[in-house]
Tab-separated table of C-alpha atoms in Angstrom:
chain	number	residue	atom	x	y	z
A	30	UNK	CA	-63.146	156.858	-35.950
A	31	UNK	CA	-63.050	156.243	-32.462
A	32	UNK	CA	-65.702	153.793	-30.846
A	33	UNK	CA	-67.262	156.698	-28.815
A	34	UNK	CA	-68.126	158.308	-32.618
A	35	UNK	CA	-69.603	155.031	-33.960
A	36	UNK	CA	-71.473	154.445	-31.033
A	37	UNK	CA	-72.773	157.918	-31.011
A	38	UNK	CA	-73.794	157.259	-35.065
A	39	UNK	CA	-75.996	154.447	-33.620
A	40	UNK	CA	-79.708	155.743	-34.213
A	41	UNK	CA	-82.153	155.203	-37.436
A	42	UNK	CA	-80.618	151.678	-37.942
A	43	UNK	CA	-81.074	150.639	-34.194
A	44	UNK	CA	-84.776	151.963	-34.917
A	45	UNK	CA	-84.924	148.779	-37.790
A	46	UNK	CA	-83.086	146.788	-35.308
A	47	UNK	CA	-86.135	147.677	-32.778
A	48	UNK	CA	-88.288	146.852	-35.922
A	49	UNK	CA	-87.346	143.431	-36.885
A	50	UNK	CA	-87.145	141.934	-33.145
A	51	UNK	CA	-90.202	141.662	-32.489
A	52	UNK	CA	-92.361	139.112	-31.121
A	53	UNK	CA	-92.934	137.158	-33.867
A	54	UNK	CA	-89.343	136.869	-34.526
A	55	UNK	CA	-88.732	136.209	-30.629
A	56	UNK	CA	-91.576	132.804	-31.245
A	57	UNK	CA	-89.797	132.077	-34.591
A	58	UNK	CA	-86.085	131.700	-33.055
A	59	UNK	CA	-87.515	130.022	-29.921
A	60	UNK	CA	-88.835	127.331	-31.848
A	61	UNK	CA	-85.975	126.786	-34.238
A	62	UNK	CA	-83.992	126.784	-31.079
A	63	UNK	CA	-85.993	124.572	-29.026
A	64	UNK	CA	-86.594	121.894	-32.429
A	65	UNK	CA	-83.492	121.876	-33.885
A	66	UNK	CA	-80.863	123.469	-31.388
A	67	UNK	CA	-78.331	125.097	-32.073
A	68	UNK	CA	-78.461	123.572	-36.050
A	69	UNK	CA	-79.664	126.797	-37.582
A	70	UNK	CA	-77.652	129.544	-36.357
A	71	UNK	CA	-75.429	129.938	-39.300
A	72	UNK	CA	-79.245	131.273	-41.167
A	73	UNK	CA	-78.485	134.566	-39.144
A	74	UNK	CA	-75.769	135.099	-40.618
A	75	UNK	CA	-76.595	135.066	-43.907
A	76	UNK	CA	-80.120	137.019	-42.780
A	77	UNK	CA	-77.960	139.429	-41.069
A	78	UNK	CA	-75.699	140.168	-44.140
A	79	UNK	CA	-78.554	140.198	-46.530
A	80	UNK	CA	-80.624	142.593	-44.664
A	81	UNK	CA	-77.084	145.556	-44.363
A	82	UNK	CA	-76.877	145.098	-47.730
A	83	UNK	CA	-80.716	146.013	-48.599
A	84	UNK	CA	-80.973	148.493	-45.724
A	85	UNK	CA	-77.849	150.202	-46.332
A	86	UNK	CA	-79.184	150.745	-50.415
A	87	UNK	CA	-82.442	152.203	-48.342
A	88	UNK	CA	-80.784	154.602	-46.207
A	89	UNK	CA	-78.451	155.810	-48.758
A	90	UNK	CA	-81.444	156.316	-51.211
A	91	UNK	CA	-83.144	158.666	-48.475
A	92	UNK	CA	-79.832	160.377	-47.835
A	93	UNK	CA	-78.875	161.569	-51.116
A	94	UNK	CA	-82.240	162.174	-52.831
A	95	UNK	CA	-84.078	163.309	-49.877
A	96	UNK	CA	-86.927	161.396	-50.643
A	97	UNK	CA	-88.629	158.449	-48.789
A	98	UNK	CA	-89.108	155.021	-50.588
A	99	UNK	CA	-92.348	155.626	-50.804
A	100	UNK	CA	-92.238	158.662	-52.264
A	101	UNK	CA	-89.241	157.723	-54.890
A	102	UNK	CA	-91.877	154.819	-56.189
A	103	UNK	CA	-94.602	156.959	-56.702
A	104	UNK	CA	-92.149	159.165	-58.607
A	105	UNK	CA	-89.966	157.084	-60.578
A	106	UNK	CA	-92.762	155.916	-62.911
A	107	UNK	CA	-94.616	157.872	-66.100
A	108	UNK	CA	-96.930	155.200	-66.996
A	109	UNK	CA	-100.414	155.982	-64.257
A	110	UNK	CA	-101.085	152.343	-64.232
A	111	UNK	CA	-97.699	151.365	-62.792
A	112	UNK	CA	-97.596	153.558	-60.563
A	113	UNK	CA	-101.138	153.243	-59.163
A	114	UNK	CA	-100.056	149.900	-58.823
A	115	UNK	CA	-97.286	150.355	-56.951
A	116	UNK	CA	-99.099	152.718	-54.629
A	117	UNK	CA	-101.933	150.260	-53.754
A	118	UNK	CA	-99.389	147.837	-53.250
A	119	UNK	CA	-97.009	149.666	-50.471
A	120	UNK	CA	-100.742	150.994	-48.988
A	121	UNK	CA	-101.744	147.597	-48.789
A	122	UNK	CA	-98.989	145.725	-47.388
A	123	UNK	CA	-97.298	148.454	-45.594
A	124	UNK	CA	-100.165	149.804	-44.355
A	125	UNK	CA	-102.843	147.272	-43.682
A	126	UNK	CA	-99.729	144.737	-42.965
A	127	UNK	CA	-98.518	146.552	-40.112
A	128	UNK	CA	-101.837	147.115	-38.899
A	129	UNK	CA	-102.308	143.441	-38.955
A	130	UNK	CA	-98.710	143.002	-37.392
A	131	UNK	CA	-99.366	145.872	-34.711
A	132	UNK	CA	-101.844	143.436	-32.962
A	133	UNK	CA	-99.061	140.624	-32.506
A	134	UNK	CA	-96.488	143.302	-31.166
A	135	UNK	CA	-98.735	144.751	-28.669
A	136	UNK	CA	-100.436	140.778	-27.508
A	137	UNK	CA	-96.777	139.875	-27.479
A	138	UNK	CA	-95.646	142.706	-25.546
A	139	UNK	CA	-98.563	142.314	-22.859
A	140	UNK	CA	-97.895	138.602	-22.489
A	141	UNK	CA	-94.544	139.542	-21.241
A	142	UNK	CA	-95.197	142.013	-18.693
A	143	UNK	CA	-98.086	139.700	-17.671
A	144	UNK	CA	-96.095	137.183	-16.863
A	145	UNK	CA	-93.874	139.550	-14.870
A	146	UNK	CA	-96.454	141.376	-12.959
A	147	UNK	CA	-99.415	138.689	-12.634
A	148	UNK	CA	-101.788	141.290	-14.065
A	149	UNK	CA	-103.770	140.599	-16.958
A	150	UNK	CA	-102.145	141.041	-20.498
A	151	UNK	CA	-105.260	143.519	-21.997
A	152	UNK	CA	-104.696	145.997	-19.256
A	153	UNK	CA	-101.156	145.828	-20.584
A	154	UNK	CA	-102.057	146.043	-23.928
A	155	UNK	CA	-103.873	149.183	-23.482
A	156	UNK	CA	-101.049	150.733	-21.601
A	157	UNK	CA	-98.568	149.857	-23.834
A	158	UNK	CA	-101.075	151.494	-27.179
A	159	UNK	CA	-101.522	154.729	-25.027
A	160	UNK	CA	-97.563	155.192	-24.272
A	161	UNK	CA	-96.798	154.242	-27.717
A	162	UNK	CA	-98.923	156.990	-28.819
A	163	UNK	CA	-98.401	158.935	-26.835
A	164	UNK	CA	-94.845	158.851	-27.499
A	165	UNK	CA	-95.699	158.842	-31.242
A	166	UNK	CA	-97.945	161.965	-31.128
A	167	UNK	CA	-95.036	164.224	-29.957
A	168	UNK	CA	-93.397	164.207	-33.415
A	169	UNK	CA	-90.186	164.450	-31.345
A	170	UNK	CA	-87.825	162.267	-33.938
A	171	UNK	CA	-85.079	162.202	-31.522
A	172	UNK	CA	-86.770	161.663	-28.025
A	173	UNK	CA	-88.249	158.493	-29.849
A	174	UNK	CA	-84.800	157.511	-31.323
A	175	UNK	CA	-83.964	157.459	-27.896
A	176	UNK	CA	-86.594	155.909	-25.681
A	177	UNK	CA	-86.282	153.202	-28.545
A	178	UNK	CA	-82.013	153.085	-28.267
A	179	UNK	CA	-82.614	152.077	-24.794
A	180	UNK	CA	-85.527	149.591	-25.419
A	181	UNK	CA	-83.499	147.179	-27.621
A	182	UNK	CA	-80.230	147.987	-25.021
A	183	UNK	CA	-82.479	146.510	-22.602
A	184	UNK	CA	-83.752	143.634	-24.957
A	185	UNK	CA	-80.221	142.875	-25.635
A	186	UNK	CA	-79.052	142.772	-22.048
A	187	UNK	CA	-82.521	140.626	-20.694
A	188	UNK	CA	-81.724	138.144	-23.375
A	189	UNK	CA	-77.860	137.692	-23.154
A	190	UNK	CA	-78.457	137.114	-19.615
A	191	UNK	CA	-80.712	133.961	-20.150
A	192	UNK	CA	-78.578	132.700	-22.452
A	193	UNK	CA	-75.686	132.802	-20.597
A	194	UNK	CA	-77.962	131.714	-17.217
A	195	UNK	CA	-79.274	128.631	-19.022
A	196	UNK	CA	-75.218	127.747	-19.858
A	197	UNK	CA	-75.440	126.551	-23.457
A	198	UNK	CA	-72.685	124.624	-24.763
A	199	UNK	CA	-70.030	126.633	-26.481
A	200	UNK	CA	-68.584	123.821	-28.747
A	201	UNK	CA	-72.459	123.073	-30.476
A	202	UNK	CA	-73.020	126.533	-30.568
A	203	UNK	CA	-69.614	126.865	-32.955
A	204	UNK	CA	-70.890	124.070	-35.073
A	205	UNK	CA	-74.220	125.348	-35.274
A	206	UNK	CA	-72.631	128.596	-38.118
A	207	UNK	CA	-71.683	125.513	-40.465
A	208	UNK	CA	-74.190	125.331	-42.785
A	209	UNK	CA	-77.045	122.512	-42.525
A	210	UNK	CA	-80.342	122.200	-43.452
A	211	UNK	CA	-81.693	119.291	-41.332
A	212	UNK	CA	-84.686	117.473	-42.534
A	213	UNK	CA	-88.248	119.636	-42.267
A	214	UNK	CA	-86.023	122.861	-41.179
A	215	UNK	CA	-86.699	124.608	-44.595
A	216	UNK	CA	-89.967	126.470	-43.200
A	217	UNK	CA	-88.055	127.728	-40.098
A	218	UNK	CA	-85.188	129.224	-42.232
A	219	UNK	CA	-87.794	130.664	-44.127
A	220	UNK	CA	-89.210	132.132	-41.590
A	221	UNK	CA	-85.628	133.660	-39.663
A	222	UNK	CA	-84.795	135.114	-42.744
A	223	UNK	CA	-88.310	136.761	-43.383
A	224	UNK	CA	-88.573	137.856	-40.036
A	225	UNK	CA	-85.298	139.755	-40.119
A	226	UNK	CA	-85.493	141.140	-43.807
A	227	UNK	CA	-88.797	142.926	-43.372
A	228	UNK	CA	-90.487	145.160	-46.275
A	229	UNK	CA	-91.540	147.928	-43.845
A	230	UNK	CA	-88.066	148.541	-42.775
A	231	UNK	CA	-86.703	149.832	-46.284
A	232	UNK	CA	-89.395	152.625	-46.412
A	233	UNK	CA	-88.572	152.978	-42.348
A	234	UNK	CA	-85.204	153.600	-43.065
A	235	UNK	CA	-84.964	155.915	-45.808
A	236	UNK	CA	-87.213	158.083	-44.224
A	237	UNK	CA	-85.649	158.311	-40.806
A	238	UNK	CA	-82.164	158.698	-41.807
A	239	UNK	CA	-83.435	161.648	-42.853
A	240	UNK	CA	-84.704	162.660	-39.303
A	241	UNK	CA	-81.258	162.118	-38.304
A	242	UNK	CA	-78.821	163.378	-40.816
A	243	UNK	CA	-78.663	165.926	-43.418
A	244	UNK	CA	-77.214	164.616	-46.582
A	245	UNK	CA	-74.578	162.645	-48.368
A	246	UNK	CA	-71.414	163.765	-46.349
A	247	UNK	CA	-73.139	161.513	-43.440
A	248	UNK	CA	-73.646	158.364	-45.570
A	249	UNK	CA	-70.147	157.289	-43.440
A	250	UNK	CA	-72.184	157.458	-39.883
A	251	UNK	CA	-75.372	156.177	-41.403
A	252	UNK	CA	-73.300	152.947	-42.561
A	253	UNK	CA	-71.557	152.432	-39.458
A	254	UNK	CA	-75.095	152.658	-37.667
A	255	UNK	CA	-76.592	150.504	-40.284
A	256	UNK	CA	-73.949	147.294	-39.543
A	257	UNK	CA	-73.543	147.824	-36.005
A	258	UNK	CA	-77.448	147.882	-35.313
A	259	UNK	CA	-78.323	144.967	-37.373
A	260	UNK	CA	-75.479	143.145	-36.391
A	261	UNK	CA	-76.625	143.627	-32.500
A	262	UNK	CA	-79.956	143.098	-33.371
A	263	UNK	CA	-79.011	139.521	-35.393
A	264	UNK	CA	-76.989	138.541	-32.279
A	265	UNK	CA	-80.173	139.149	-30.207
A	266	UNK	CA	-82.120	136.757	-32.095
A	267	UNK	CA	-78.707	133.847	-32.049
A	268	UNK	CA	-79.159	134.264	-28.133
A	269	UNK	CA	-82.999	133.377	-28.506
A	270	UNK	CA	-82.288	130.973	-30.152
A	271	UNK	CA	-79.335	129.280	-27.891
A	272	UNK	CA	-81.421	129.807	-24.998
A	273	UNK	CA	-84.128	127.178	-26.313
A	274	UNK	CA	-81.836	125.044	-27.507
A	275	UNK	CA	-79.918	124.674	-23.977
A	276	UNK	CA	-83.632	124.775	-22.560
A	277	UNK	CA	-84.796	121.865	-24.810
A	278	UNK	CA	-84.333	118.469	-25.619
A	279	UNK	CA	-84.241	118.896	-29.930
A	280	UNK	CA	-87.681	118.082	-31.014
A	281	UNK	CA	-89.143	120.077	-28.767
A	282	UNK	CA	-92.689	121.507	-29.897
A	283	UNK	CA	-93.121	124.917	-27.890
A	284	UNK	CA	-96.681	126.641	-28.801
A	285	UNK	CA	-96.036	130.232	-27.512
A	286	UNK	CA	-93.378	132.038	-25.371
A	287	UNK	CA	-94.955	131.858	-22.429
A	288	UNK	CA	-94.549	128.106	-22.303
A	289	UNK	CA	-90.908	129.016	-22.975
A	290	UNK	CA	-90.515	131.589	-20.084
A	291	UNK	CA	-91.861	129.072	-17.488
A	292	UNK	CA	-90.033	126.331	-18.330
A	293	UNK	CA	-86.511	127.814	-18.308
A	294	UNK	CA	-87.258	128.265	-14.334
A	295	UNK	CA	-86.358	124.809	-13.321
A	296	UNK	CA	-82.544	125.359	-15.545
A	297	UNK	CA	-82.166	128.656	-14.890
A	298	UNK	CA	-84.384	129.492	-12.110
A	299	UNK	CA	-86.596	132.977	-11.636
A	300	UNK	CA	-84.002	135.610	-12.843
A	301	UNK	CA	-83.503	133.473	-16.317
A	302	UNK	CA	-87.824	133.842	-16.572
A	303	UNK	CA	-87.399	137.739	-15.512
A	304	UNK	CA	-84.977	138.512	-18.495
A	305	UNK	CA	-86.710	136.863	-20.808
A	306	UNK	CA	-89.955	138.120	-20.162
A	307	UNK	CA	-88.532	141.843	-20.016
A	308	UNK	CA	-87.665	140.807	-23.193
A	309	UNK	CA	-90.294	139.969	-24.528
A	310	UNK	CA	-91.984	143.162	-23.708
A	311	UNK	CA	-89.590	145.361	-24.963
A	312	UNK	CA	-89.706	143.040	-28.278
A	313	UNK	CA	-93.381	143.880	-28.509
A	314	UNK	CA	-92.900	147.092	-27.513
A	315	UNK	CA	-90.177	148.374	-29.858
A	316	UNK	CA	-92.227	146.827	-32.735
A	317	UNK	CA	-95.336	148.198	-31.550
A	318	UNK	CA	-93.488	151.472	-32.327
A	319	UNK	CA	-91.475	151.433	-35.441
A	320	UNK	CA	-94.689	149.589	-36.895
A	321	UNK	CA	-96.886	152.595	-36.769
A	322	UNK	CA	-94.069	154.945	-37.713
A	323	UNK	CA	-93.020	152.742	-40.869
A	324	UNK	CA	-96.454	152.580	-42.326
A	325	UNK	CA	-97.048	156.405	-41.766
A	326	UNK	CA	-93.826	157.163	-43.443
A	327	UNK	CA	-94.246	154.596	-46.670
A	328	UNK	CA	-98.519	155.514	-47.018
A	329	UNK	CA	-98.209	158.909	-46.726
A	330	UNK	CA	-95.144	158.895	-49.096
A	331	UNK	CA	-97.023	156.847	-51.810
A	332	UNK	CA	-99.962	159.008	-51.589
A	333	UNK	CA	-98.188	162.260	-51.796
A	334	UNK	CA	-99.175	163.454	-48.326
A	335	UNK	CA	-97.608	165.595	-45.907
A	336	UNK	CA	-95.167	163.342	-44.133
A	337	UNK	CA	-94.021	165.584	-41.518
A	338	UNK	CA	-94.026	164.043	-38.253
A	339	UNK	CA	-96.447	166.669	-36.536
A	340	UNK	CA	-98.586	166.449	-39.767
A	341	UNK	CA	-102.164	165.395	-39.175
A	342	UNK	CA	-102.081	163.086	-41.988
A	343	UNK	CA	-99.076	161.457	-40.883
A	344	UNK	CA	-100.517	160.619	-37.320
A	345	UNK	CA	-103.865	160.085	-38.664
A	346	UNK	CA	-101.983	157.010	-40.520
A	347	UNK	CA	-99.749	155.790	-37.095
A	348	UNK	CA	-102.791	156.352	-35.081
A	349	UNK	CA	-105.172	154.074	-37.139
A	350	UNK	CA	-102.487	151.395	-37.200
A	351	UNK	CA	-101.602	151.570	-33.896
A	352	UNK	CA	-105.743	151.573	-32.914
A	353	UNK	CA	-106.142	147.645	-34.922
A	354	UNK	CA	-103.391	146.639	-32.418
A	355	UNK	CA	-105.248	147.957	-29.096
A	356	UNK	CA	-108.139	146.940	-30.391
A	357	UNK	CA	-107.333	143.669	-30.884
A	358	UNK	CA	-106.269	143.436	-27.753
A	359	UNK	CA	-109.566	144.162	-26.388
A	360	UNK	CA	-111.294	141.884	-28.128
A	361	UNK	CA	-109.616	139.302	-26.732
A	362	UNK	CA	-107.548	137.893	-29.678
A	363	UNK	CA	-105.576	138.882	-32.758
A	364	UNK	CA	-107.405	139.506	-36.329
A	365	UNK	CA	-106.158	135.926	-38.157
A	366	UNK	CA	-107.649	136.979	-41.265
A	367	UNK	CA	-106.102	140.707	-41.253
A	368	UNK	CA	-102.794	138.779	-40.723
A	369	UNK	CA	-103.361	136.450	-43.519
A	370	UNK	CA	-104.301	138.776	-46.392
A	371	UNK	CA	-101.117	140.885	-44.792
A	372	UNK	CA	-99.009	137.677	-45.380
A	373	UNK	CA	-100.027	137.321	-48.843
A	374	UNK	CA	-99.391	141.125	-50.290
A	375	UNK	CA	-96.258	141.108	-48.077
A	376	UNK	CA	-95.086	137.986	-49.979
A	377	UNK	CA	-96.202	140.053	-53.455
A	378	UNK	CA	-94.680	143.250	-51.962
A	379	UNK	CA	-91.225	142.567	-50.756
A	380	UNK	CA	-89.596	141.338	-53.798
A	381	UNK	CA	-90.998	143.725	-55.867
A	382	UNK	CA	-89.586	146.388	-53.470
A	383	UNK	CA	-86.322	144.894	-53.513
A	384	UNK	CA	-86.445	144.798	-57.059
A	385	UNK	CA	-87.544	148.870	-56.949
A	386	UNK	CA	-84.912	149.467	-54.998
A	387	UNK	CA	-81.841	148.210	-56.851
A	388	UNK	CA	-83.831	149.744	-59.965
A	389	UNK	CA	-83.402	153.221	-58.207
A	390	UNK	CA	-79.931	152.922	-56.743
A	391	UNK	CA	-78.916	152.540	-60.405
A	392	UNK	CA	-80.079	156.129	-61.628
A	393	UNK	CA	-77.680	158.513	-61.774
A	394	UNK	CA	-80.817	161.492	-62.376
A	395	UNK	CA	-81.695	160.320	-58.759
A	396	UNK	CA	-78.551	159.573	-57.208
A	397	UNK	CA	-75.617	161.001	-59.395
A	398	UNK	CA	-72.275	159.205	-58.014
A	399	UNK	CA	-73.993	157.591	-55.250
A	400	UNK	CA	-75.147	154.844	-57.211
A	401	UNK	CA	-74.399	151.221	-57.081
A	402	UNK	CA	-71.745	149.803	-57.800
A	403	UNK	CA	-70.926	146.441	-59.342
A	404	UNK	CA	-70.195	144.513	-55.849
A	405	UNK	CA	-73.515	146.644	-54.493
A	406	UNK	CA	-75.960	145.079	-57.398
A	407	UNK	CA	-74.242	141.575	-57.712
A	408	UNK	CA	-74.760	141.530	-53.588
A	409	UNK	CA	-78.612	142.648	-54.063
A	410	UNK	CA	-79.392	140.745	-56.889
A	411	UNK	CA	-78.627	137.494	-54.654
A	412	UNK	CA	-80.302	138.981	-51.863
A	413	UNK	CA	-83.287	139.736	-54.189
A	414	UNK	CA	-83.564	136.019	-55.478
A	415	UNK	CA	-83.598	134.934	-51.749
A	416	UNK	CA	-86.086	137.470	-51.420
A	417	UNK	CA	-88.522	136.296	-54.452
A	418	UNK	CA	-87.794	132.798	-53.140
A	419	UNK	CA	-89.421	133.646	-49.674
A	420	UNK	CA	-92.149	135.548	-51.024
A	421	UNK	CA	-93.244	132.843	-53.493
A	422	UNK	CA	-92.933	130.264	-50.430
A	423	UNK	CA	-95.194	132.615	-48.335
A	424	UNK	CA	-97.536	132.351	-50.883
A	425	UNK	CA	-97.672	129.318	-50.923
A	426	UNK	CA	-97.724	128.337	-47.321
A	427	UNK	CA	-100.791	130.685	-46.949
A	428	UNK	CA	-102.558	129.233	-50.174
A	429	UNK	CA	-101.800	125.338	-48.348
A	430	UNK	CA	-99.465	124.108	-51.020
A	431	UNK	CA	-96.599	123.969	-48.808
């Protein structure tokens, strides 16, 4: 296949790309970046492979059976209390989480085009909520594909630029994909990999593939668009993190991105603040997006609603997620305790999901001879432990044990 095909396969995995980088991933790799350098770059790697292997399982699911993840769980179990279970559990961390998560995407949006334009982040936030849903309400699948295609081309582009500007060293960078786990880092690698495999994304993907392709004979373009977007969207976050780690002496304790922006002007001057806080925006924005889109798709799913794009249940779900994040931004802050309880059913949620997941790309009623194979569930078994290893260290965290 020529590269003009594979780039024209590039769609419902560049929309989990868009989902992933947001801007709590952009403040997680700028702080690994600025405390430990360039020590912690081989974590994307492994983040990057892990999250192919669990998105690819997604997308094929939706593909073949023609359901969304949301819907296969409800589905997939005869015994009511299981499966009323399961549905509270993708309602309430797929649908409150993102909620709670839609506040951070739009704040972190805002902040960057604030710092670009000198006008204040809420009338930002605002902006970017009515665009979003505006955007959202048209039910257009492939206008939003592509307003959000050229959002992360731009995100790419803003941040390769300050990370070349800032002129990292090439020879640390190298040594910073040999493994390492320098002393206190463990939280921070938690966090990279949780912030690239993210829950919402499986029930994203499964559901939007479908959007985009008809069936099983396109499982070949959906795979190619599933590496190459994650794979650009993984190198986005290494060039984060270089560019605080040629912007810092290690140690460094940065407190938000802001801080970051201003003080690559003195290294890189005005254009390497620019980039990164267009950036940022279309970090926030991109999230702010796929957000209200993944919870619609996984609530309505579980609940057995109508999840047609144009459906009023299906925007009456994206619109009340996407209202907690404008909101928020009008009141002046973001809802810490929304976030919190979101943290802790996300850290409950994910590995079960994972778990779901492999359970259902191993039946052959649901997927005939597109089910995994032996490499497929060794691969997502490991990828589940690291999964059930994050989720029991969120837990913690939140709960003050760690």
């Amino acid at each position: 296949m020529s590269i003009t095909k594979r780039l024209k396969a590039v769609g419902p995995g560049a929309m989990v790309a868009a989902a992933f980088i947001g801007p709590g991933t952009v403040t997680t790799a700028s702080v690994t970046g600025a405390e430990f350098g360039y020590a912690l770059l081989w974590t994307m790697v492994f983040s990057i492979a892990a999250t192919i292997v669990l998105q690819e399982m997604s997308a094929r699911l939706g593909l073949v059976s023609g359901e969304g993840l949301g819907e296969a769980l409800r589905e997939r179990f005869d015994n009511q209390i299981v499966e009323y279970v399961s549905i509270f559990l993708v309602v309430g961390a797929i649908g409150v989480g993102t909620a709670a998560y839609e506040a951070g995407n739009i704040l972190g949006g805002a902040a960057g085009l604030a710092t670009i334009t000198g006008i204040d982040s809420t009338v930002w936030g605002v902006v970017m909520g009515l665009v979003a849903g505006l955007l959202l309400y048209t039910g257009r699948y492939k206008l939003i594909e592509r307003a959000l295609i050229g959002l992360v081309a731009v995100m790419a582009f803003s941040f390769v630029a300050s990370a070349i500007l800032i002129g990292p060293d090439p020879g640390a960078i190298a040594m910073g994909f040999v493994p390492g786990i320098p002393s206190g880092s463990l939280y921070l690698i938690t966090g990279l990999i949780g912030t690239t495999i993210v829950g919402y994304n499986l029930f994203l993907h499964a559901s939007n593939v479908q959007e985009r392709w008809s069936g099983p004979d396109d499982i070949g373009h959906s795979r190619i668009d599933t590496v190459l977007s994650i794979v650009a969207g993984g190198v986005i976050t290494i060039t984060i993190m270089v560019t605080a780690a040629a912007a810092f002496e290690p140690g460094t304790q940065i407190s938000d991105i802001g801080q970051m922006a201003e003080q690559l002007r003195p290294i890189a001057g005005p254009y390497a603040e620019l980039f990164f806080s267009i950036g940022i925006f279309a970090a926030g924005f991109t999230s702010a997006t796929t957000a209200p889109l993944a919870g619609a798709w996984a609530t309505t799913g579980a609940l057995g609603w109508d999840s047609d794009m144009q459906s009023t249940q299906f925007r009456a779900v994206w619109g009340t997620i996407l209202s907690v994040g404008v909101l928020s931004v009008l009141l002046g802050g973001s809802p810490v305790q929304i976030i919190v309880f979101a943290q802790v059913v996300n850290g409950i949620l994910l590995p079960i999901v994972a778990v779901f997941l492999i359970y259902a790309m191993n039946q052959r009623d649901l997927l005939g001879e597109y089910t995994n194979g032996s490499i497929a569930n060794a691969l997502g078994a490991i990828v589940t432990l690291i999964v059930v290893w994050l989720g029991v260290r969120t837990l913690l965290s939140v709960a003050g044990v760690l």
